[in-house]
């Protein structure tokens, strides 16, 4: 197979004019390559299944952007709960930073959906239809023959069908699995807008998984671009032991290191780089070069591990430093974010109850009484229907008597349904003083959670009026 010499001057996946250079990574066998397909299978099942698994009567993940409501693992959120996402993203973001600081691009090489789908589905189809890397490359650069036409047509037909299915499965995250099935049964005409989304998504995913591939990791992904600031010489990455391997030379040559310069590590690399040039931003941490080199080492009867998971410091012959200041900092920030999101998540009530003041004047004088009217806005955020009840909290001993009129003390609401309930509170005019508050207790029957509402009361300030000359 023809490979140009990868250097450090420019991206190997680009030619001199900046055009796309398609990579044909060779097949490899080894301990990491054996595990990856199974892990990818599990992750693909996980990524696809999330909108189809039901938790508490709703999909485990359903991001109903149109209605600004979100179902996550049995909890229901609306736009007002968006602050929770901030803490969650902070926690997850810093956890990924800790991972990058510890293990380099472990996420990219092993769990990122881009890697998982390209390697777990699309590259496998490519191998199945067009054969090993050398054959694929020869086919791509060879003349248009019947065989080439047939294989290319079959590959792209499979790509398109699978991408079409994946795009629809992905749509289920945004329209819910049930609705997606109904839409499919109704046909594209009945849901033309969603159909166009599905079609657009199919085209984008097809282009990405067939053509763009590793360029997403190299050019677009911010996590990939930020690796160099998250890592340091103590980060465990995939590295070449240059002290052991250099000077590289043919097997029988004298005075050379363990690297026999077979270039298998380059041939199997999905981003086409030569890891012997040192860690490069194109390395997505797939571990294919480890397996490739170990296989060669086995054949030439030398110990494995010439390319291995190791820190740059250790590869340079210095002692390992595992715990270092940036680890403390990243871990602390990640823990704060995760802890905050766990606490907020746990305290998140499955309903909302807010006090709003009624229209018009703040209070009404009715004989000896002062009447306040407020609106209690209720919103059921349970996955299913629930009954929300409002009841007054009796004032403490010595406090002025309050009379509550709540015409709808119990309201039945469907999931994410809301209602504005008027509440009248009356008290003797002489008992009123500024800063007075009444309390209401709102209970949700579905979760048995309770929230106390404070209602600031308004009235005439008789004391200051009496003090006036
Ligand atoms: S250098 Fe090795 S680990 Fe990095 S992308 Fe290439 S084959 Fe994968
Ligand atoms: S596979 Fe190993 S022996 Fe072959 S070139 Fe790469 S590092 Fe050297």
Short mmCIF file of C-alpha atoms and ligand atoms in Angstrom, two decimals:
data_model
loop_
_atom_site.label_atom_id
_atom_site.label_comp_id
_atom_site.label_asym_id
_atom_site.label_seq_id
_atom_site.Cartn_x
_atom_site.Cartn_y
_atom_site.Cartn_z
CA UNK A 1 0.00 0.00 0.00
CA UNK A 2 1.32 3.42 -0.96
CA UNK A 3 1.80 5.82 1.92
CA UNK A 4 3.39 9.22 1.74
CA UNK A 5 5.80 10.00 4.54
CA UNK A 6 3.83 11.72 7.31
CA UNK A 7 5.68 14.69 8.74
CA UNK A 8 4.99 17.42 11.26
CA UNK A 9 4.72 20.33 8.83
CA UNK A 10 1.09 19.87 7.90
CA UNK A 11 -1.88 17.61 8.55
CA UNK A 12 -1.32 14.27 6.88
CA UNK A 13 -4.97 14.17 5.82
CA UNK A 14 -4.45 17.29 3.68
CA UNK A 15 -2.49 17.52 0.45
CA UNK A 16 -0.12 20.37 -0.55
CA UNK A 17 -3.06 22.44 -1.75
CA UNK A 18 -5.10 21.85 1.41
CA UNK A 19 -7.40 19.33 -0.30
CA UNK A 20 -8.76 16.22 1.44
CA UNK A 21 -6.56 13.13 1.42
CA UNK A 22 -8.59 10.04 2.15
CA UNK A 23 -6.97 7.65 4.62
CA UNK A 24 -7.08 3.88 4.17
CA UNK A 25 -5.97 2.44 7.50
CA UNK A 26 -4.79 -1.17 7.33
CA UNK A 27 -6.48 -3.86 9.40
CA UNK A 28 -4.83 -4.79 12.64
CA UNK A 29 -5.18 -7.48 15.27
CA UNK A 30 -4.31 -7.29 18.91
CA UNK A 31 -5.58 -6.96 22.46
CA UNK A 32 -7.04 -3.46 22.05
CA UNK A 33 -8.49 -4.17 18.61
CA UNK A 34 -10.24 -7.22 20.01
CA UNK A 35 -11.99 -5.23 22.73
CA UNK A 36 -13.00 -2.22 20.62
CA UNK A 37 -15.76 -3.80 18.46
CA UNK A 38 -17.55 -5.10 21.56
CA UNK A 39 -17.28 -1.79 23.33
CA UNK A 40 -18.49 0.02 20.21
CA UNK A 41 -21.43 -2.34 19.92
CA UNK A 42 -22.42 -1.59 23.50
CA UNK A 43 -22.02 2.15 23.05
CA UNK A 44 -23.96 2.20 19.77
CA UNK A 45 -26.77 0.29 21.48
CA UNK A 46 -26.62 2.76 24.38
CA UNK A 47 -26.62 5.90 22.19
CA UNK A 48 -29.47 4.57 20.05
CA UNK A 49 -31.56 3.13 22.89
CA UNK A 50 -31.76 6.20 25.15
CA UNK A 51 -34.87 7.75 23.52
CA UNK A 52 -36.58 4.34 23.33
CA UNK A 53 -36.19 3.31 26.96
CA UNK A 54 -39.10 4.43 29.11
CA UNK A 55 -38.44 5.79 32.59
CA UNK A 56 -41.53 6.85 34.55
CA UNK A 57 -43.74 6.79 31.44
CA UNK A 58 -41.47 9.02 29.34
CA UNK A 59 -38.36 8.37 27.23
CA UNK A 60 -35.11 8.26 29.22
CA UNK A 61 -33.95 11.17 27.07
CA UNK A 62 -36.39 13.36 25.18
CA UNK A 63 -35.39 16.92 24.33
CA UNK A 64 -38.64 18.52 23.25
CA UNK A 65 -37.11 21.78 22.07
CA UNK A 66 -40.30 22.98 20.33
CA UNK A 67 -42.26 22.81 23.61
CA UNK A 68 -39.19 23.79 25.69
CA UNK A 69 -39.51 20.72 27.91
CA UNK A 70 -36.93 18.06 28.56
CA UNK A 71 -37.34 14.55 29.92
CA UNK A 72 -34.19 13.12 31.46
CA UNK A 73 -34.21 9.74 33.19
CA UNK A 74 -37.67 10.09 34.73
CA UNK A 75 -37.35 13.79 35.57
CA UNK A 76 -39.10 16.55 33.65
CA UNK A 77 -37.56 19.95 33.16
CA UNK A 78 -38.66 23.11 31.47
CA UNK A 79 -36.86 26.21 30.28
CA UNK A 80 -36.70 27.66 33.82
CA UNK A 81 -34.63 24.67 34.93
CA UNK A 82 -31.91 25.44 32.44
CA UNK A 83 -29.54 26.51 35.22
CA UNK A 84 -29.29 22.80 36.12
CA UNK A 85 -27.78 22.13 32.70
CA UNK A 86 -25.07 24.70 33.41
CA UNK A 87 -23.93 22.80 36.52
CA UNK A 88 -24.28 19.44 34.81
CA UNK A 89 -22.23 20.58 31.82
CA UNK A 90 -19.63 22.11 34.13
CA UNK A 91 -19.32 18.83 36.00
CA UNK A 92 -19.19 16.68 32.86
CA UNK A 93 -16.87 19.16 31.13
CA UNK A 94 -14.37 19.15 33.98
CA UNK A 95 -14.61 15.37 34.27
CA UNK A 96 -13.56 15.17 30.62
CA UNK A 97 -10.74 17.60 31.34
CA UNK A 98 -9.57 15.40 34.24
CA UNK A 99 -9.73 12.41 31.89
CA UNK A 100 -7.72 14.28 29.25
CA UNK A 101 -5.16 15.31 31.83
CA UNK A 102 -4.84 11.74 33.09
CA UNK A 103 -5.29 9.65 29.98
CA UNK A 104 -5.01 12.00 27.01
CA UNK A 105 -7.54 11.27 24.31
CA UNK A 106 -9.03 8.15 25.89
CA UNK A 107 -12.54 9.54 25.35
CA UNK A 108 -11.81 10.32 21.67
CA UNK A 109 -10.38 6.90 20.87
CA UNK A 110 -12.80 4.78 22.85
CA UNK A 111 -16.17 6.41 23.49
CA UNK A 112 -16.77 9.51 21.35
CA UNK A 113 -19.80 8.89 19.08
CA UNK A 114 -17.77 10.02 16.04
CA UNK A 115 -15.17 7.27 16.61
CA UNK A 116 -17.75 4.75 17.73
CA UNK A 117 -19.93 5.12 14.62
CA UNK A 118 -17.10 5.50 12.08
CA UNK A 119 -15.12 2.52 13.40
CA UNK A 120 -18.04 0.46 14.64
CA UNK A 121 -20.20 0.72 11.52
CA UNK A 122 -18.88 2.64 8.51
CA UNK A 123 -15.29 1.37 8.38
CA UNK A 124 -16.56 -2.17 8.86
CA UNK A 125 -18.90 -1.82 5.88
CA UNK A 126 -16.02 -0.40 3.86
CA UNK A 127 -13.86 -3.41 4.72
CA UNK A 128 -16.70 -5.83 4.07
CA UNK A 129 -17.54 -4.46 0.62
CA UNK A 130 -14.20 -3.24 -0.71
CA UNK A 131 -11.76 -5.53 1.09
CA UNK A 132 -8.56 -4.71 2.95
CA UNK A 133 -6.92 -1.27 2.89
CA UNK A 134 -4.59 -1.93 -0.07
CA UNK A 135 -7.53 -3.16 -2.14
CA UNK A 136 -9.67 -0.19 -1.15
CA UNK A 137 -6.94 2.24 -2.09
CA UNK A 138 -6.25 0.51 -5.41
CA UNK A 139 -9.97 0.51 -6.15
CA UNK A 140 -10.28 4.21 -5.38
CA UNK A 141 -7.35 5.21 -7.57
CA UNK A 142 -7.92 2.66 -10.33
CA UNK A 143 -9.95 3.07 -13.52
CA UNK A 144 -13.72 2.83 -13.48
CA UNK A 145 -14.50 -0.85 -13.96
CA UNK A 146 -17.68 -2.81 -13.46
CA UNK A 147 -16.27 -4.20 -10.23
CA UNK A 148 -15.45 -0.73 -8.93
CA UNK A 149 -18.87 0.57 -9.90
CA UNK A 150 -20.62 -2.37 -8.24
CA UNK A 151 -18.63 -2.21 -5.00
CA UNK A 152 -18.88 1.58 -4.70
CA UNK A 153 -22.61 1.51 -5.43
CA UNK A 154 -23.18 -1.23 -2.85
CA UNK A 155 -21.09 0.56 -0.22
CA UNK A 156 -22.87 3.87 -0.69
CA UNK A 157 -26.28 2.24 -0.78
CA UNK A 158 -25.52 0.56 2.56
CA UNK A 159 -24.14 3.82 3.93
CA UNK A 160 -27.27 5.70 2.90
CA UNK A 161 -29.70 3.14 4.28
CA UNK A 162 -27.86 2.90 7.61
CA UNK A 163 -27.47 6.67 7.84
CA UNK A 164 -31.16 7.16 7.07
CA UNK A 165 -32.04 4.78 9.91
CA UNK A 166 -29.51 6.40 12.27
CA UNK A 167 -30.77 9.90 11.44
CA UNK A 168 -34.31 8.83 12.33
CA UNK A 169 -33.16 7.14 15.50
CA UNK A 170 -31.36 10.36 16.33
CA UNK A 171 -34.55 12.34 15.62
CA UNK A 172 -36.23 10.32 18.35
CA UNK A 173 -34.17 12.35 20.84
CA UNK A 174 -36.13 15.43 19.73
CA UNK A 175 -39.60 14.18 18.82
CA UNK A 176 -39.82 11.10 21.11
CA UNK A 177 -39.82 7.51 19.93
CA UNK A 178 -43.64 7.12 20.00
CA UNK A 179 -44.22 10.22 17.94
CA UNK A 180 -41.49 9.23 15.51
CA UNK A 181 -43.18 5.88 14.88
CA UNK A 182 -46.53 7.64 14.35
CA UNK A 183 -44.90 10.10 11.95
CA UNK A 184 -43.32 7.28 9.99
CA UNK A 185 -46.70 5.56 9.77
CA UNK A 186 -48.38 8.81 8.61
CA UNK A 187 -45.80 9.34 5.87
CA UNK A 188 -43.65 12.37 4.92
CA UNK A 189 -46.52 14.51 3.63
CA UNK A 190 -48.23 14.66 7.01
CA UNK A 191 -45.05 15.86 8.74
CA UNK A 192 -43.16 17.58 5.99
CA UNK A 193 -41.07 19.81 8.29
CA UNK A 194 -39.81 16.89 10.37
CA UNK A 195 -39.27 14.88 7.20
CA UNK A 196 -36.98 17.64 5.91
CA UNK A 197 -35.09 17.60 9.21
CA UNK A 198 -34.64 13.84 8.88
CA UNK A 199 -33.47 14.21 5.31
CA UNK A 200 -31.06 17.02 6.18
CA UNK A 201 -29.69 15.02 9.08
CA UNK A 202 -29.24 11.99 6.84
CA UNK A 203 -27.22 14.05 4.35
CA UNK A 204 -25.04 15.65 7.05
CA UNK A 205 -24.37 12.35 8.82
CA UNK A 206 -23.68 10.54 5.55
CA UNK A 207 -21.20 13.25 4.53
CA UNK A 208 -19.58 13.15 7.95
CA UNK A 209 -19.32 9.38 8.32
CA UNK A 210 -18.33 8.72 4.73
CA UNK A 211 -16.14 11.71 3.90
CA UNK A 212 -15.36 14.10 6.73
CA UNK A 213 -14.48 11.44 9.36
CA UNK A 214 -11.25 12.19 11.26
CA UNK A 215 -11.33 15.81 10.10
CA UNK A 216 -14.12 16.42 12.60
CA UNK A 217 -11.69 15.42 15.37
CA UNK A 218 -8.82 17.42 13.88
CA UNK A 219 -10.52 20.60 12.74
CA UNK A 220 -13.94 20.96 14.33
CA UNK A 221 -14.00 19.33 17.77
CA UNK A 222 -13.11 21.83 20.52
CA UNK A 223 -12.20 19.01 22.91
CA UNK A 224 -9.61 17.79 20.40
CA UNK A 225 -8.25 21.28 19.81
CA UNK A 226 -7.87 21.94 23.53
CA UNK A 227 -5.96 18.74 24.28
CA UNK A 228 -2.58 20.47 24.30
CA UNK A 229 -3.61 22.83 27.12
CA UNK A 230 -5.19 20.03 29.17
CA UNK A 231 -2.24 17.66 28.93
CA UNK A 232 1.28 17.83 30.29
CA UNK A 233 4.37 15.56 30.11
CA UNK A 234 2.84 13.33 32.81
CA UNK A 235 -0.34 12.58 30.89
CA UNK A 236 -0.59 8.93 29.87
CA UNK A 237 -0.80 8.93 26.09
CA UNK A 238 -0.01 6.55 23.32
CA UNK A 239 3.70 7.05 22.78
CA UNK A 240 6.67 5.58 21.02
CA UNK A 241 9.61 4.57 23.20
CA UNK A 242 12.27 6.33 21.19
CA UNK A 243 15.02 5.40 23.67
CA UNK A 244 14.32 1.78 22.98
CA UNK A 245 13.41 2.06 19.29
CA UNK A 246 16.04 4.45 17.95
CA UNK A 247 18.09 4.42 15.86
CA UNK A 248 15.57 2.52 13.82
CA UNK A 249 16.90 0.09 11.25
CA UNK A 250 16.29 -3.15 9.46
CA UNK A 251 16.03 -6.33 11.50
CA UNK A 252 19.50 -7.70 10.80
CA UNK A 253 21.28 -4.33 10.93
CA UNK A 254 23.75 -3.82 13.76
CA UNK A 255 23.78 -0.98 16.26
CA UNK A 256 20.10 -0.20 15.79
CA UNK A 257 17.18 -0.03 18.22
CA UNK A 258 14.11 -2.22 18.39
CA UNK A 259 12.14 -0.37 15.69
CA UNK A 260 12.58 -2.32 12.48
CA UNK A 261 11.09 0.58 10.49
CA UNK A 262 8.36 -1.63 9.06
CA UNK A 263 5.89 1.32 9.15
CA UNK A 264 3.01 -0.89 10.25
CA UNK A 265 2.17 1.69 12.92
CA UNK A 266 1.74 4.28 10.18
CA UNK A 267 -0.25 1.96 7.92
CA UNK A 268 -2.89 1.23 10.56
CA UNK A 269 -3.30 4.79 11.79
CA UNK A 270 -6.77 6.20 10.95
CA UNK A 271 -5.35 9.73 10.81
CA UNK A 272 -2.29 8.64 8.85
CA UNK A 273 0.35 9.94 11.25
CA UNK A 274 3.66 8.48 12.31
CA UNK A 275 3.57 8.23 16.11
CA UNK A 276 7.36 7.87 16.07
CA UNK A 277 7.51 11.63 15.40
CA UNK A 278 6.13 12.16 18.91
CA UNK A 279 2.65 12.96 20.17
CA UNK A 280 0.68 14.91 17.60
CA UNK A 281 -2.70 16.58 17.73
CA UNK A 282 -3.94 14.21 15.00
CA UNK A 283 -3.57 11.21 17.30
CA UNK A 284 -7.07 10.25 18.43
CA UNK A 285 -5.82 7.61 20.85
CA UNK A 286 -7.27 4.61 19.05
CA UNK A 287 -4.40 2.28 20.11
CA UNK A 288 -4.22 0.64 16.65
CA UNK A 289 -0.49 1.42 16.41
CA UNK A 290 0.10 -0.34 19.76
CA UNK A 291 -1.45 -3.54 18.44
CA UNK A 292 0.34 -3.19 15.09
CA UNK A 293 3.74 -2.75 16.70
CA UNK A 294 3.19 -5.48 19.30
CA UNK A 295 2.36 -7.85 16.45
CA UNK A 296 5.64 -6.95 14.72
CA UNK A 297 7.60 -7.23 17.96
CA UNK A 298 6.14 -10.70 18.41
CA UNK A 299 7.27 -11.69 14.92
CA UNK A 300 10.80 -10.40 15.41
CA UNK A 301 10.98 -11.92 18.92
CA UNK A 302 11.34 -8.66 20.79
CA UNK A 303 9.31 -7.59 23.82
CA UNK A 304 6.03 -5.79 23.14
CA UNK A 305 5.40 -2.23 24.23
CA UNK A 306 7.66 -0.29 21.88
CA UNK A 307 4.52 1.78 21.34
CA UNK A 308 2.38 1.81 24.46
CA UNK A 309 0.27 3.83 26.87
CA UNK A 310 2.88 5.87 28.69
CA UNK A 311 3.69 9.40 29.76
CA UNK A 312 6.17 11.51 27.87
CA UNK A 313 8.20 11.92 31.05
CA UNK A 314 8.60 8.18 31.57
CA UNK A 315 9.40 7.67 27.88
CA UNK A 316 12.18 10.19 28.37
CA UNK A 317 13.57 8.10 31.24
CA UNK A 318 12.36 10.35 34.06
CA UNK A 319 10.30 9.25 37.09
CA UNK A 320 6.52 9.19 36.87
CA UNK A 321 4.49 11.96 38.49
CA UNK A 322 0.92 10.96 38.87
CA UNK A 323 -0.51 13.61 41.15
CA UNK A 324 0.33 17.13 40.06
CA UNK A 325 -1.19 20.59 40.67
CA UNK A 326 -3.38 20.60 37.56
CA UNK A 327 -4.89 17.27 38.60
CA UNK A 328 -5.92 18.73 41.95
CA UNK A 329 -7.34 21.83 40.27
CA UNK A 330 -9.27 19.99 37.52
CA UNK A 331 -10.55 17.35 39.95
CA UNK A 332 -11.70 20.00 42.42
CA UNK A 333 -13.50 21.99 39.71
CA UNK A 334 -15.06 18.83 38.24
CA UNK A 335 -16.15 17.65 41.70
CA UNK A 336 -17.68 21.05 42.51
CA UNK A 337 -19.66 21.03 39.24
CA UNK A 338 -20.81 17.42 39.68
CA UNK A 339 -21.64 17.89 43.35
CA UNK A 340 -23.61 21.05 42.63
CA UNK A 341 -25.54 19.33 39.85
CA UNK A 342 -26.23 16.24 42.02
CA UNK A 343 -27.51 18.40 44.91
CA UNK A 344 -29.62 20.58 42.62
CA UNK A 345 -30.90 17.52 40.79
CA UNK A 346 -31.85 15.82 44.06
CA UNK A 347 -33.58 18.98 45.34
CA UNK A 348 -35.33 19.62 42.07
CA UNK A 349 -39.08 19.45 42.74
CA UNK A 350 -41.33 17.81 40.17
CA UNK A 351 -43.68 20.80 40.26
CA UNK A 352 -43.51 24.55 40.26
CA UNK A 353 -45.48 26.91 42.48
CA UNK A 354 -44.93 30.64 42.28
CA UNK A 355 -46.82 33.54 43.80
CA UNK A 356 -47.79 36.36 41.46
CA UNK A 357 -49.68 39.46 42.47
CA UNK A 358 -53.13 39.90 40.98
CA UNK A 359 -54.03 42.64 38.57
CA UNK A 360 -55.06 46.07 39.85
CA UNK A 361 -54.47 47.45 43.33
CA UNK A 362 -52.32 45.49 45.74
CA UNK A 363 -55.10 45.29 48.32
CA UNK A 364 -58.78 46.16 48.81
CA UNK A 365 -60.34 47.63 51.97
CA UNK A 366 -63.62 45.95 52.80
CA UNK A 367 -65.09 47.39 55.98
CA UNK A 368 -62.74 46.40 58.76
CA UNK A 369 -60.89 43.97 56.56
CA UNK A 370 -57.92 44.21 54.24
CA UNK A 371 -58.16 41.80 51.33
CA UNK A 372 -55.16 40.67 49.25
CA UNK A 373 -55.56 38.73 46.08
CA UNK A 374 -52.62 36.77 44.71
CA UNK A 375 -52.26 34.22 41.96
CA UNK A 376 -50.49 30.94 42.65
CA UNK A 377 -49.11 29.64 39.40
CA UNK A 378 -48.85 25.85 39.47
CA UNK A 379 -47.00 23.67 36.97
CA UNK A 380 -46.88 19.89 37.08
CA UNK A 381 -43.43 18.71 35.98
CA UNK A 382 -44.02 15.04 36.75
CA UNK A 383 -43.77 12.60 33.88
CA UNK A 384 -47.51 11.86 34.36
CA UNK A 385 -50.63 13.57 35.77
CA UNK A 386 -50.69 14.73 39.35
CA UNK A 387 -52.95 16.53 41.83
CA UNK A 388 -51.51 19.71 43.32
CA UNK A 389 -53.15 20.97 46.47
CA UNK A 390 -52.85 24.39 48.12
CA UNK A 391 -53.61 24.84 51.78
CA UNK A 392 -52.98 27.71 54.18
CA UNK A 393 -50.39 27.42 56.90
CA UNK A 394 -52.04 28.66 60.13
CA UNK A 395 -50.27 31.72 61.53
CA UNK A 396 -48.23 31.17 64.67
CA UNK A 397 -49.61 31.92 68.13
CA UNK A 398 -49.98 35.64 68.76
CA UNK A 399 -50.03 36.42 65.07
CA UNK A 400 -53.10 38.18 63.63
CA UNK A 401 -55.79 35.85 62.30
CA UNK A 402 -55.79 35.34 58.53
CA UNK A 403 -58.72 34.18 56.47
CA UNK A 404 -57.93 32.28 53.28
CA UNK A 405 -60.27 31.71 50.37
CA UNK A 406 -58.88 29.22 47.87
CA UNK A 407 -61.54 28.37 45.27
CA UNK A 408 -59.44 25.64 43.64
CA UNK A 409 -57.58 24.06 46.53
CA UNK A 410 -56.92 20.84 44.56
CA UNK A 411 -56.15 20.89 40.89
CA UNK A 412 -55.50 17.97 38.61
CA UNK A 413 -52.84 18.66 36.00
CA UNK A 414 -51.34 16.61 33.20
CA UNK A 415 -47.58 16.46 32.67
CA UNK A 416 -46.22 19.97 32.09
CA UNK A 417 -49.69 21.48 32.39
CA UNK A 418 -50.00 24.70 34.38
CA UNK A 419 -52.79 26.66 36.02
CA UNK A 420 -53.10 30.06 37.71
CA UNK A 421 -55.10 29.67 40.94
CA UNK A 422 -56.44 32.83 42.66
CA UNK A 423 -56.05 33.00 46.44
CA UNK A 424 -57.75 35.60 48.63
CA UNK A 425 -56.29 36.45 52.02
CA UNK A 426 -58.16 38.70 54.43
CA UNK A 427 -57.16 40.11 57.80
CA UNK A 428 -58.43 42.81 60.17
CA UNK A 429 -57.39 46.25 59.00
CA UNK A 430 -56.01 47.09 62.44
CA UNK A 431 -53.88 43.96 62.56
CA UNK A 432 -52.02 44.73 59.38
CA UNK A 433 -48.46 46.00 59.54
CA UNK A 434 -45.91 46.39 56.75
CA UNK A 435 -43.73 43.33 56.07
CA UNK A 436 -46.48 40.86 57.02
CA UNK A 437 -46.45 37.55 55.24
CA UNK A 438 -48.83 34.65 54.90
CA UNK A 439 -47.75 31.09 54.12
CA UNK A 440 -49.22 28.55 51.73
CA UNK A 441 -48.35 24.90 51.54
CA UNK A 442 -48.38 23.27 48.10
CA UNK A 443 -48.25 19.49 47.88
CA UNK A 444 -47.80 17.29 44.85
CA UNK A 445 -49.66 13.98 45.08
CA UNK A 446 -47.46 12.12 42.59
CA UNK A 447 -44.19 12.67 44.42
CA UNK A 448 -45.55 13.74 47.84
CA UNK A 449 -43.14 16.67 47.69
CA UNK A 450 -44.10 19.85 49.47
CA UNK A 451 -43.21 23.47 48.95
CA UNK A 452 -43.93 26.37 51.30
CA UNK A 453 -44.79 29.66 49.64
CA UNK A 454 -44.44 33.00 51.31
CA UNK A 455 -47.03 35.59 50.31
CA UNK A 456 -46.09 39.19 51.15
CA UNK A 457 -49.24 41.03 52.25
CA UNK A 458 -50.18 44.60 51.41
CA UNK A 459 -52.42 46.99 53.32
CA UNK A 460 -52.76 50.50 54.66
CA UNK A 461 -50.00 51.50 57.02
CA UNK A 462 -52.24 52.69 59.85
CA UNK A 463 -49.40 53.04 62.33
CA UNK A 464 -47.45 55.52 60.21
CA UNK A 465 -50.72 57.28 59.33
CA UNK A 466 -51.50 57.60 63.03
CA UNK A 467 -48.04 58.94 63.71
CA UNK A 468 -48.46 61.63 61.05
CA UNK A 469 -49.37 65.09 62.57
S1 LIG B 1 -1.00 7.38 16.31
FE1 LIG B 1 -1.71 5.38 17.00
S2 LIG B 1 -3.22 5.82 18.59
FE2 LIG B 1 -2.84 7.72 17.47
S3 LIG B 1 -4.47 7.76 15.96
FE3 LIG B 1 -2.68 6.84 14.98
S4 LIG B 1 -2.94 4.64 15.30
FE4 LIG B 1 -4.35 5.66 16.68
S1 LIG B 2 5.33 -0.83 13.96
FE1 LIG B 2 6.89 -0.75 15.56
S2 LIG B 2 8.65 -1.59 14.57
FE2 LIG B 2 7.27 -1.06 12.92
S3 LIG B 2 7.84 1.03 12.39
FE3 LIG B 2 6.25 1.21 13.89
S4 LIG B 2 7.37 1.40 15.79
FE4 LIG B 2 8.83 0.60 14.31
#
